[in-house]
Amino acid sequence: MLPARLHPAGHEGPPPGVEAQPLLRRLGRLATLSAAEVSIITEACRGPLRELPARGEIHAEGACPPPAALVSGWAARVRMLADGRRQIVAFLLPGDLIGRPPPCLPAPCAALALTRVLLADAQPLFAASRFPQAPPTSGLARALRAAELQEEVLLRDQVVRLGRQTAYERLASLLLELRQRLEAAGLAEPNRFALPLTQEVLADALGLSIVHINRTVQQMRRDRLIELRGGQVIILQQETLQSVADWQDMAGLQD
Amino acid sequence: MLPARLHPAGHEGPPPGVEAQPLLRRLGRLATLSAAEVSIITEACRGPLRELPARGEIHAEGACPPPAALVSGWAARVRMLADGRRQIVAFLLPGDLIGRPPPCLPAPCAALALTRVLLADAQPLFAASRFPQAPPTSGLARALRAAELQEEVLLRDQVVRLGRQTAYERLASLLLELRQRLEAAGLAEPNRFALPLTQEVLADALGLSIVHINRTVQQMRRDRLIELRGGQVIILQQETLQSVADWQDMAGLQD
DNA sequence: CGCGTCGTTGACACGGCTCAAGCTTAGTGG
DNA sequence: CCACTAAGCTTGAGCCGTGTCAACGACGCG
């Protein structure tokens, strides 16, 4: 059963404000949130949202943007080399956080919308987590911290993929990562999810050429590990995929 | 002029305790430290140090070790694949921090000593930075935070290297990174530093084979960009090296 | 209908890997 | 002082994974 909060037809502007779900689900999984904290999050997602079209720049390289939460759509952290080569450093999915509160370095990556994207102002979340009030530490603070640590784990996975895995393994590994993250945001069925990425984007993420990504996808199809059509992935043999990818579930991250 | 704090002959156990310098220099560069904070750091480095030989395991994959500071020697964060392939995710240099205080995920990487290594207990630093006492925020807290953010920047550089650069470019980029980091710890002259790494270690860091690292080094020697003998690197043409590496100074990181 | 974007395929080149051997250096024990 | 050994470095030959170039097909949109 797919999310009931899909709005009927085309995207005629930001939806009513029911879109707090990915953030709520994800942060709620990282730590238990109080009712007050839940409403802070909901409120932030109801607030004025920033909308960007596909290919829009969320922030430039070297910027130090105010913290935002990705409410819907896909984005990526991107670094360009002088001669135009491009590397996608990380994918940003609904429920992910994009900037950091003020004491921060200039971002070494630009952030780029890969689809149409809605961003909420995340400043209230950080503000609310800052004052160590009643509880040992606020659940929100723990969740934000855990999200940050998780991002670093993903970065390390990316390093291993790029440094020591073949094209086939990289693709398997990335698909499993995306499935798990989407699932944490409530956006994936166990073996099926939307993948709104062109092969060029996959190539730039996995450090390969477009052509080779294509061949790799096809091989994986022929091996009947996955189906991939029309922006939908179906994982046919999760076990095999996991062993190909040398997958190790990062499990808990429950603080 | 090289550091005057080199103790005379062989390594007959931890030195008197003068080895707080890399940590002090590095953290002091990230934020201004109060006299009290300086003495906390000095004290931690005088305290009982943990010593490991080259190849010793600082902590295993999946562990959640107490925070430590690398006082002397080189180490690395390492991930192994099931079939024995190895990827060095990051290098750890004197002045770097290794674990995090308790609310932390199980480490996705093992930490491995690459040379003989001395570790100080970093818990006092984190403890001291936790209570937001007098100043706006303690300089130590800001420095520790900046160190963490800087680590993430380095990880992203590593992703770009592995994803989109050639062997030659990767090596150039890594050498420049190491020079800069060692310099921040007071362990490098402008164009010369110690590089106590075997070519196998370089290969595992740069996602290449030993043989190819060797050829790449030789090419760089023939091009007279660097000299590299007996664990010493001399950078002969910094400008050229920077343009090869697509180097962008991450500059400030002054909060 | 025409155009642009994306996906697909083939031919070929090349960077980097593997295998294999020889070399240098430092350490060790006779 | 000299084998002897082990670790690290170097070099060559050949292969293979991946990149490049080029063309074509499929689809969606104005």
Coordinates of C-alpha atoms (C1' of nucleotides) in Angstrom, one line a residue:
Chain A
M1 CA 0.0 0.0 0.0
L2 CA 1.6 3.2 -1.1
P3 CA 1.5 6.4 1.0
A4 CA -2.0 7.8 1.1
R5 CA -0.7 11.3 1.1
L6 CA -0.1 11.5 -2.6
H7 CA -1.9 14.5 -3.8
P8 CA -4.2 13.8 -6.8
A9 CA -2.8 15.0 -10.0
G10 CA 0.0 17.3 -11.1
H11 CA 2.2 19.3 -8.8
E12 CA 0.2 22.6 -8.5
G13 CA 2.4 24.1 -5.9
P14 CA 3.3 23.0 -2.4
P15 CA 0.7 20.6 -0.9
P16 CA -1.3 21.5 2.2
G17 CA 1.5 20.7 4.6
V18 CA 1.1 17.0 5.3
E19 CA 4.7 16.5 4.2
A20 CA 6.4 16.4 7.5
Q21 CA 6.2 12.6 7.4
P22 CA 9.7 11.8 6.0
L23 CA 11.4 14.0 8.6
L24 CA 9.2 12.8 11.4
R25 CA 9.8 9.1 10.5
R26 CA 13.4 9.5 10.1
L27 CA 14.2 11.5 13.2
G28 CA 11.7 9.5 15.2
R29 CA 13.7 6.4 14.3
L30 CA 17.0 8.0 15.5
A31 CA 15.6 8.9 18.9
T32 CA 12.3 9.1 20.6
L33 CA 10.7 12.5 20.2
S34 CA 8.5 14.3 22.7
A35 CA 5.1 15.6 21.6
A36 CA 6.4 19.1 21.7
E37 CA 9.3 18.1 19.5
V38 CA 7.0 16.4 17.0
S39 CA 5.0 19.6 16.7
I40 CA 8.1 21.7 16.2
I41 CA 9.0 19.5 13.3
T42 CA 5.5 19.5 11.9
E43 CA 5.3 23.3 12.2
A44 CA 8.6 23.7 10.4
C45 CA 7.3 21.7 7.5
R46 CA 4.1 23.7 7.4
G47 CA 6.0 26.9 7.4
P48 CA 6.9 28.7 4.2
L49 CA 8.7 26.1 2.0
R50 CA 11.4 26.9 -0.5
E51 CA 10.8 25.2 -3.8
L52 CA 13.3 24.5 -6.5
P53 CA 12.9 22.9 -9.9
A54 CA 15.0 20.0 -11.0
R55 CA 18.6 21.1 -11.5
G56 CA 18.1 24.1 -9.3
E57 CA 21.0 25.0 -7.0
I58 CA 20.2 24.7 -3.3
H59 CA 23.4 26.3 -2.4
A60 CA 26.7 27.0 -4.0
E61 CA 30.1 25.5 -3.2
G62 CA 31.7 27.5 -0.5
A63 CA 28.5 28.9 0.9
C64 CA 27.4 28.5 4.5
P65 CA 23.7 28.3 4.1
P66 CA 21.2 28.2 7.0
P67 CA 20.0 24.7 7.9
A68 CA 17.2 23.3 5.8
A69 CA 15.3 20.0 5.8
L70 CA 14.6 18.3 2.5
V71 CA 10.8 17.7 2.6
S72 CA 10.3 16.2 -0.8
G73 CA 12.3 15.4 -3.8
W74 CA 15.9 14.3 -4.3
A75 CA 19.0 16.3 -4.2
A76 CA 22.8 15.8 -4.1
R77 CA 26.0 17.2 -2.8
V78 CA 28.2 17.8 -5.8
R79 CA 31.8 18.8 -6.4
M80 CA 33.0 19.9 -9.8
L81 CA 36.6 19.7 -11.0
A82 CA 38.1 22.6 -13.1
D83 CA 37.7 20.7 -16.3
G84 CA 34.0 19.9 -15.8
R85 CA 34.3 16.4 -14.3
R86 CA 31.6 16.1 -11.7
Q87 CA 31.4 13.9 -8.6
I88 CA 28.2 13.4 -6.6
V89 CA 29.5 13.1 -3.0
A90 CA 26.2 12.2 -1.4
F91 CA 22.5 11.9 -2.2
L92 CA 20.0 13.8 -0.2
L93 CA 16.6 12.2 0.3
P94 CA 13.4 13.5 1.9
G95 CA 14.0 13.7 5.7
D96 CA 17.7 14.7 5.2
L97 CA 19.1 17.9 6.6
I98 CA 21.2 20.2 4.4
G99 CA 23.0 23.0 6.2
R100 CA 24.3 23.3 9.7
P101 CA 23.7 25.9 12.3
P102 CA 26.2 28.9 12.2
P103 CA 29.5 27.6 13.6
C104 CA 30.2 25.9 10.3
L105 CA 32.8 25.8 7.7
P106 CA 32.1 27.0 4.1
A107 CA 30.5 24.0 2.4
P108 CA 33.0 22.1 0.3
C109 CA 30.2 21.0 -2.0
A110 CA 27.3 22.6 -3.8
A111 CA 23.9 21.1 -3.2
L112 CA 21.8 20.5 -6.3
A113 CA 18.2 19.5 -6.8
L114 CA 17.9 16.4 -8.8
T115 CA 14.1 16.6 -9.0
R116 CA 11.7 19.3 -8.0
V117 CA 12.4 19.8 -4.4
L118 CA 10.7 21.3 -1.3
L119 CA 12.8 22.6 1.5
A120 CA 11.7 23.6 5.0
D121 CA 13.6 26.0 7.3
A122 CA 15.3 23.7 9.8
Q123 CA 16.5 26.5 12.1
P124 CA 13.7 25.9 14.6
L125 CA 14.8 22.3 15.0
F126 CA 18.3 23.3 15.8
A127 CA 17.2 26.2 18.0
A128 CA 14.9 23.8 20.0
S129 CA 17.6 21.3 20.4
R130 CA 20.2 23.8 21.6
F131 CA 18.8 24.5 25.1
P132 CA 19.4 21.5 27.3
Q133 CA 16.1 21.9 29.1
A134 CA 14.3 19.2 31.1
P135 CA 15.2 15.7 29.8
P136 CA 18.7 14.3 30.0
T137 CA 19.1 15.6 26.6
S138 CA 16.3 16.4 24.2
G139 CA 15.4 13.6 21.9
L140 CA 15.5 16.1 19.1
A141 CA 19.1 17.0 19.9
R142 CA 20.0 13.3 19.9
A143 CA 18.2 12.7 16.6
L144 CA 19.9 15.6 14.9
R145 CA 23.2 14.4 16.2
A146 CA 22.5 10.9 15.0
A147 CA 21.5 12.1 11.6
E148 CA 24.8 13.9 11.3
L149 CA 26.8 10.8 12.4
Q150 CA 24.8 8.7 10.0
E151 CA 25.8 11.0 7.2
E152 CA 29.4 10.4 8.0
V153 CA 28.9 6.7 7.9
L154 CA 27.4 7.0 4.4
L155 CA 30.3 9.1 3.3
R156 CA 32.7 6.3 4.3
D157 CA 30.6 3.7 2.5
Q158 CA 30.9 5.9 -0.5
V159 CA 34.7 6.0 -0.2
V160 CA 34.9 2.2 0.0
R161 CA 32.6 1.9 -3.1
L162 CA 34.7 4.2 -5.1
G163 CA 38.0 3.0 -3.9
R164 CA 37.7 -0.7 -3.9
Q165 CA 34.6 -2.0 -5.7
T166 CA 33.8 -2.8 -9.3
A167 CA 31.1 -1.1 -11.2
Y168 CA 28.7 -3.9 -10.6
E169 CA 29.4 -3.9 -6.9
R170 CA 29.1 -0.2 -6.6
L171 CA 25.7 -0.2 -8.2
A172 CA 24.5 -3.0 -6.0
S173 CA 25.8 -1.2 -2.9
L174 CA 24.2 2.1 -3.9
L175 CA 20.8 0.6 -4.5
L176 CA 20.8 -1.1 -1.2
E177 CA 21.8 2.1 0.5
L178 CA 19.1 4.1 -1.1
R179 CA 16.5 1.4 -0.4
Q180 CA 17.4 1.5 3.3
R181 CA 17.4 5.2 3.5
L182 CA 14.1 5.6 1.7
E183 CA 12.6 3.0 3.9
A184 CA 13.7 4.9 7.0
A185 CA 11.8 7.9 5.6
G186 CA 8.8 5.7 4.8
L187 CA 9.2 6.1 1.1
A188 CA 10.1 2.5 0.1
E189 CA 8.3 -0.8 0.1
P190 CA 10.7 -3.6 1.1
N191 CA 11.8 -4.4 -2.4
R192 CA 10.6 -1.6 -4.5
F193 CA 11.2 2.1 -4.6
A194 CA 11.2 5.2 -6.9
L195 CA 14.6 6.1 -8.3
P196 CA 14.2 9.4 -10.1
L197 CA 17.8 9.5 -11.4
T198 CA 19.2 9.6 -14.9
Q199 CA 22.0 7.3 -15.7
E200 CA 24.2 10.3 -15.9
V201 CA 23.6 11.1 -12.3
L202 CA 24.3 7.5 -11.3
A203 CA 27.5 7.7 -13.2
D204 CA 28.6 10.8 -11.4
A205 CA 27.8 9.3 -8.1
L206 CA 29.6 6.0 -8.7
G207 CA 32.6 7.4 -10.5
L208 CA 31.8 5.8 -13.8
S209 CA 30.9 6.8 -17.3
I210 CA 27.3 6.9 -18.5
V211 CA 28.0 4.2 -21.0
H212 CA 29.4 1.9 -18.4
I213 CA 26.6 2.5 -16.0
N214 CA 24.2 1.5 -18.7
R215 CA 26.0 -1.7 -19.4
T216 CA 26.2 -2.5 -15.7
V217 CA 22.5 -1.9 -15.2
Q218 CA 21.8 -4.2 -18.1
Q219 CA 24.0 -6.9 -16.8
M220 CA 22.3 -6.7 -13.5
R221 CA 18.9 -7.0 -15.2
R222 CA 20.1 -10.0 -17.2
D223 CA 21.3 -11.5 -13.9
R224 CA 17.8 -10.9 -12.7
L225 CA 19.0 -9.1 -9.6
I226 CA 16.9 -6.0 -10.2
E227 CA 14.3 -4.5 -12.5
L228 CA 14.7 -0.9 -13.3
R229 CA 12.2 0.9 -15.6
G230 CA 10.4 4.2 -15.5
G231 CA 12.2 5.4 -12.4
Q232 CA 11.1 2.4 -10.4
V233 CA 13.5 -0.1 -9.0
I234 CA 12.5 -3.6 -7.9
I235 CA 15.0 -5.7 -6.0
L236 CA 14.5 -9.2 -7.2
Q237 CA 17.2 -11.0 -5.2
Q238 CA 18.1 -9.0 -2.1
E239 CA 20.3 -11.7 -0.7
T240 CA 22.5 -12.0 -3.8
L241 CA 22.6 -8.2 -4.1
Q242 CA 23.8 -7.9 -0.6
S243 CA 26.6 -10.4 -1.0
V244 CA 27.6 -8.8 -4.2
A245 CA 27.7 -5.4 -2.5
D246 CA 29.5 -6.7 0.6
W247 CA 26.6 -5.2 2.4
Q248 CA 26.8 -4.7 6.2
D249 CA 23.7 -3.3 7.7
M250 CA 24.6 -0.4 9.9
A251 CA 21.7 -1.5 11.9
G252 CA 20.8 0.4 15.0
L253 CA 22.0 3.9 15.1
Q254 CA 19.4 3.9 17.8
D255 CA 21.5 6.1 20.2
Chain B
M1 CA 64.6 24.2 11.7
L2 CA 63.1 21.0 12.8
P3 CA 61.2 20.6 16.1
A4 CA 63.6 20.8 19.0
R5 CA 61.6 18.3 21.0
L6 CA 63.0 15.3 19.4
H7 CA 64.2 13.1 22.2
P8 CA 67.8 11.9 21.7
A9 CA 68.1 8.3 20.7
G10 CA 65.9 5.2 20.6
H11 CA 62.2 5.1 21.7
E12 CA 62.7 4.0 25.2
G13 CA 59.1 4.5 26.2
P14 CA 56.8 7.6 26.2
P15 CA 58.8 10.8 26.4
P16 CA 58.6 13.2 29.4
G17 CA 55.3 14.7 28.2
V18 CA 56.3 17.5 25.9
E19 CA 54.2 15.9 23.1
A20 CA 51.1 18.0 23.5
Q21 CA 52.3 20.2 20.7
P22 CA 50.5 18.8 17.7
L23 CA 47.2 18.8 19.5
L24 CA 47.8 22.2 20.9
R25 CA 48.8 23.7 17.6
R26 CA 46.0 22.2 15.7
L27 CA 43.2 23.0 18.1
G28 CA 44.7 26.4 18.8
R29 CA 44.4 27.1 15.1
L30 CA 40.8 26.0 15.0
A31 CA 39.7 28.3 17.8
T32 CA 41.4 30.4 20.4
L33 CA 41.9 28.5 23.6
S34 CA 42.0 29.8 27.1
A35 CA 44.9 29.2 29.4
A36 CA 42.8 26.7 31.3
E37 CA 41.9 24.9 28.2
V38 CA 45.6 24.7 27.1
S39 CA 46.4 23.2 30.4
I40 CA 43.6 20.6 30.1
I41 CA 45.1 19.5 26.8
T42 CA 48.7 19.5 28.1
E43 CA 47.5 17.5 31.1
A44 CA 45.8 14.9 28.9
C45 CA 48.9 14.4 26.9
R46 CA 51.0 14.0 30.1
G47 CA 48.6 11.5 31.4
P48 CA 49.1 7.8 30.9
L49 CA 49.5 7.3 27.2
R50 CA 48.5 4.2 25.3
E51 CA 51.2 2.9 23.0
L52 CA 50.8 0.7 20.0
P53 CA 53.4 -0.7 17.6
A54 CA 53.0 -0.3 13.8
R55 CA 50.1 -2.5 12.6
G56 CA 48.5 -2.5 16.0
E57 CA 44.7 -2.1 16.1
I58 CA 43.6 1.0 17.8
H59 CA 40.0 -0.2 17.7
A60 CA 38.0 -2.7 15.7
E61 CA 35.3 -2.2 13.2
G62 CA 32.0 -1.8 14.9
A63 CA 33.5 -0.7 18.2
C64 CA 32.5 2.4 20.0
P65 CA 35.8 3.3 21.7
P66 CA 36.3 6.2 24.1
P67 CA 37.7 9.3 22.6
A68 CA 41.4 9.4 22.1
A69 CA 43.9 11.9 20.7
L70 CA 46.7 10.8 18.5
V71 CA 49.8 12.3 20.1
S72 CA 52.4 10.9 17.9
G73 CA 52.7 8.5 14.9
W74 CA 50.4 7.8 12.0
A75 CA 47.2 5.8 11.9
A76 CA 44.4 5.2 9.5
R77 CA 40.7 4.4 9.4
V78 CA 40.3 1.2 7.4
R79 CA 37.5 -0.8 6.0
M80 CA 38.0 -4.4 4.7
L81 CA 35.8 -6.2 2.2
A82 CA 35.0 -9.8 2.6
D83 CA 37.5 -11.0 0.1
G84 CA 40.4 -9.1 1.6
R85 CA 40.4 -5.9 -0.4
R86 CA 41.2 -3.0 1.9
Q87 CA 40.3 0.7 1.7
I88 CA 41.9 3.3 3.8
V89 CA 39.1 5.8 4.4
A90 CA 41.2 8.5 6.2
F91 CA 44.6 9.1 7.6
L92 CA 45.0 10.1 11.2
L93 CA 47.9 12.4 12.0
P94 CA 49.3 13.7 15.3
G95 CA 46.7 16.1 16.7
D96 CA 43.8 14.2 15.3
L97 CA 41.0 12.8 17.5
I98 CA 39.9 9.2 17.2
G99 CA 36.7 8.3 19.0
R100 CA 33.7 10.3 20.0
P101 CA 32.0 10.8 23.3
P102 CA 29.3 8.3 24.1
P103 CA 26.3 9.2 22.0
C104 CA 27.9 7.5 19.0
L105 CA 27.3 4.9 16.4
P106 CA 29.4 1.8 16.2
A107 CA 32.4 2.8 14.2
P108 CA 32.1 1.7 10.6
C109 CA 35.8 1.5 10.3
A110 CA 38.6 0.0 12.2
A111 CA 41.5 2.3 13.2
L112 CA 44.9 0.9 12.6
A113 CA 48.4 2.2 13.6
L114 CA 50.6 2.7 10.6
T115 CA 53.6 3.5 12.7
R116 CA 54.3 3.2 16.4
V117 CA 51.7 5.4 17.9
L118 CA 51.0 7.2 21.2
L119 CA 47.4 7.9 22.2
A120 CA 46.1 10.2 24.9
D121 CA 42.8 9.9 26.6
A122 CA 40.7 12.6 25.1
Q123 CA 37.8 12.3 27.5
P124 CA 38.9 15.3 29.6
L125 CA 38.8 17.5 26.5
F126 CA 35.2 16.5 25.7
A127 CA 34.2 16.7 29.3
A128 CA 35.6 20.2 29.6
S129 CA 33.9 21.3 26.5
R130 CA 30.5 20.0 27.5
F131 CA 29.5 22.5 30.2
P132 CA 28.8 25.8 28.6
Q133 CA 30.3 27.8 31.3
A134 CA 31.5 31.4 31.1
P135 CA 32.5 32.3 27.6
P136 CA 29.9 32.5 24.7
T137 CA 31.0 29.0 24.1
S138 CA 34.3 27.5 25.2
G139 CA 37.1 27.8 22.6
L140 CA 37.7 24.1 23.2
A141 CA 34.2 23.2 22.3
R142 CA 34.5 25.2 19.1
A143 CA 37.8 23.6 18.3
L144 CA 36.6 20.1 18.8
R145 CA 33.6 20.8 16.7
A146 CA 35.7 22.4 14.0
A147 CA 38.0 19.4 14.0
E148 CA 35.0 17.2 13.4
L149 CA 33.7 19.3 10.6
Q150 CA 37.1 19.4 9.0
E151 CA 37.2 15.6 9.1
E152 CA 34.1 15.6 7.0
V153 CA 35.6 17.9 4.5
L154 CA 38.6 15.6 4.1
L155 CA 36.2 12.7 3.6
R156 CA 34.6 14.5 0.8
D157 CA 37.9 15.3 -0.8
Q158 CA 38.6 11.6 -0.6
V159 CA 35.4 10.8 -2.4
V160 CA 36.3 13.2 -5.2
R161 CA 39.8 11.8 -5.5
L162 CA 38.5 8.2 -5.8
G163 CA 35.6 9.0 -8.0
R164 CA 36.9 11.4 -10.5
Q165 CA 40.6 11.7 -10.5
T166 CA 43.4 9.8 -12.2
A167 CA 46.1 8.0 -10.3
Y168 CA 48.5 10.9 -10.9
E169 CA 45.9 13.4 -9.7
R170 CA 45.0 11.4 -6.7
L171 CA 48.6 11.2 -5.5
A172 CA 49.1 14.9 -6.0
S173 CA 46.0 15.7 -4.1
L174 CA 46.8 13.4 -1.2
L175 CA 50.3 14.7 -0.8
L176 CA 49.0 18.3 -0.7
E177 CA 46.4 17.3 1.9
L178 CA 49.0 15.6 4.1
R179 CA 51.4 18.6 3.8
Q180 CA 48.7 20.9 4.9
R181 CA 47.5 18.8 7.8
L182 CA 51.0 18.2 9.0
E183 CA 51.8 21.8 8.8
A184 CA 48.7 22.6 10.9
A185 CA 50.2 20.2 13.5
G186 CA 53.6 21.8 13.3
L187 CA 55.1 18.7 11.7
A188 CA 56.0 20.0 8.2
E189 CA 58.3 22.5 6.7
P190 CA 56.6 24.3 3.8
N191 CA 57.8 21.9 1.2
R192 CA 59.1 18.9 3.0
F193 CA 57.7 16.4 5.4
A194 CA 58.0 12.9 6.7
L195 CA 55.8 10.3 5.0
P196 CA 56.2 7.0 6.9
L197 CA 53.9 5.1 4.5
T198 CA 54.7 2.1 2.4
Q199 CA 53.5 2.1 -1.2
E200 CA 51.0 -0.6 -0.2
V201 CA 49.4 1.9 2.2
L202 CA 49.3 4.6 -0.4
A203 CA 47.6 2.1 -2.8
D204 CA 44.9 1.2 -0.3
A205 CA 44.3 4.9 0.4
L206 CA 44.1 5.9 -3.3
G207 CA 42.2 2.9 -4.5
L208 CA 45.0 1.7 -6.7
S209 CA 47.3 -1.3 -6.9
I210 CA 50.8 -1.2 -5.4
V211 CA 52.3 -1.6 -8.8
H212 CA 50.5 1.3 -10.2
I213 CA 51.3 3.5 -7.2
N214 CA 54.9 2.8 -7.9
R215 CA 54.7 3.8 -11.5
T216 CA 52.8 6.9 -10.6
V217 CA 55.4 8.0 -8.0
Q218 CA 58.1 7.4 -10.5
Q219 CA 56.3 9.5 -13.1
M220 CA 56.0 12.3 -10.7
R221 CA 59.6 12.0 -9.9
R222 CA 60.6 12.1 -13.5
D223 CA 58.3 15.2 -13.9
R224 CA 60.3 16.7 -11.1
L225 CA 57.2 17.6 -9.1
I226 CA 58.4 15.8 -6.0
E227 CA 61.2 13.9 -4.4
L228 CA 60.4 10.9 -2.3
R229 CA 63.0 8.8 -0.6
G230 CA 63.5 7.3 2.8
G231 CA 60.1 8.4 4.1
Q232 CA 60.7 12.0 3.2
V233 CA 58.8 14.0 0.7
I234 CA 60.0 17.2 -0.9
I235 CA 57.6 19.1 -3.0
L236 CA 59.5 20.6 -5.8
Q237 CA 56.8 22.4 -7.7
Q238 CA 53.9 23.3 -5.4
E239 CA 52.1 25.3 -8.0
T240 CA 52.1 22.6 -10.6
L241 CA 51.1 20.0 -8.1
Q242 CA 48.2 22.1 -7.0
S243 CA 46.9 22.6 -10.5
V244 CA 47.3 18.8 -11.2
A245 CA 45.4 18.0 -8.1
D246 CA 42.7 20.6 -8.7
W247 CA 43.5 21.9 -5.3
Q248 CA 41.3 24.3 -3.5
D249 CA 42.6 25.5 -0.2
M250 CA 40.0 25.0 2.5
A251 CA 41.5 28.0 4.0
G252 CA 40.1 29.4 7.1
L253 CA 38.2 26.9 9.1
Q254 CA 38.6 29.6 11.7
D255 CA 35.1 29.3 13.1
Chain C
dC1 C1' 5.9 17.1 -36.6
dG2 C1' 10.3 18.3 -34.8
dC3 C1' 13.3 18.7 -31.2
dG4 C1' 15.6 17.5 -26.9
dT5 C1' 16.7 14.4 -23.4
dC6 C1' 17.6 9.9 -22.1
dG7 C1' 18.7 5.2 -22.9
dT8 C1' 21.1 1.7 -25.8
dT9 C1' 24.7 -0.4 -28.5
dG10 C1' 29.1 -1.2 -31.1
dA11 C1' 34.1 -0.5 -32.0
dC12 C1' 38.1 0.8 -30.2
dA13 C1' 41.6 2.9 -27.0
dC14 C1' 43.7 3.3 -22.7
dG15 C1' 44.4 3.4 -17.7
dG16 C1' 45.2 0.5 -14.3
dC17 C1' 45.5 -4.5 -12.7
dT18 C1' 47.7 -9.1 -12.4
dC19 C1' 51.4 -12.0 -12.6
dA20 C1' 56.0 -12.7 -12.3
dA21 C1' 60.7 -11.8 -11.5
dG22 C1' 64.6 -9.3 -9.8
dC23 C1' 66.4 -5.7 -6.8
dT24 C1' 67.6 -3.1 -2.6
dT25 C1' 67.7 -2.5 2.2
dA26 C1' 67.6 -3.6 6.9
dG27 C1' 67.4 -6.9 10.4
dT28 C1' 69.1 -11.4 12.5
dG29 C1' 71.8 -15.0 13.9
dG30 C1' 75.8 -17.9 13.2
Chain D
dC1 C1' 81.6 -10.1 9.2
dC2 C1' 78.9 -12.7 6.5
dA3 C1' 75.0 -15.5 5.0
dC4 C1' 70.2 -15.5 5.2
dT5 C1' 65.7 -13.7 5.3
dA6 C1' 61.8 -10.7 4.9
dA7 C1' 59.8 -6.5 3.6
dG8 C1' 59.5 -3.1 0.5
dC9 C1' 60.6 -1.2 -4.2
dT10 C1' 61.1 -1.6 -9.3
dT11 C1' 60.3 -3.3 -13.8
dG12 C1' 58.2 -5.9 -17.8
dA13 C1' 54.4 -8.3 -20.3
dG14 C1' 49.9 -9.0 -21.1
dC15 C1' 45.0 -8.7 -19.9
dC16 C1' 40.7 -6.6 -18.7
dG17 C1' 37.6 -3.2 -16.8
dT18 C1' 36.2 1.0 -18.0
dG19 C1' 36.4 5.3 -21.0
dT20 C1' 35.6 7.5 -25.4
dC21 C1' 33.5 8.3 -29.7
dA22 C1' 29.7 7.7 -32.5
dA23 C1' 25.4 6.5 -34.0
dC24 C1' 20.7 5.2 -33.3
dG25 C1' 16.3 4.4 -30.9
dA26 C1' 12.6 5.6 -27.6
dC27 C1' 9.9 8.8 -25.5
dG28 C1' 7.8 13.2 -24.1
dC29 C1' 6.7 17.9 -25.0
dG30 C1' 5.6 22.1 -27.4

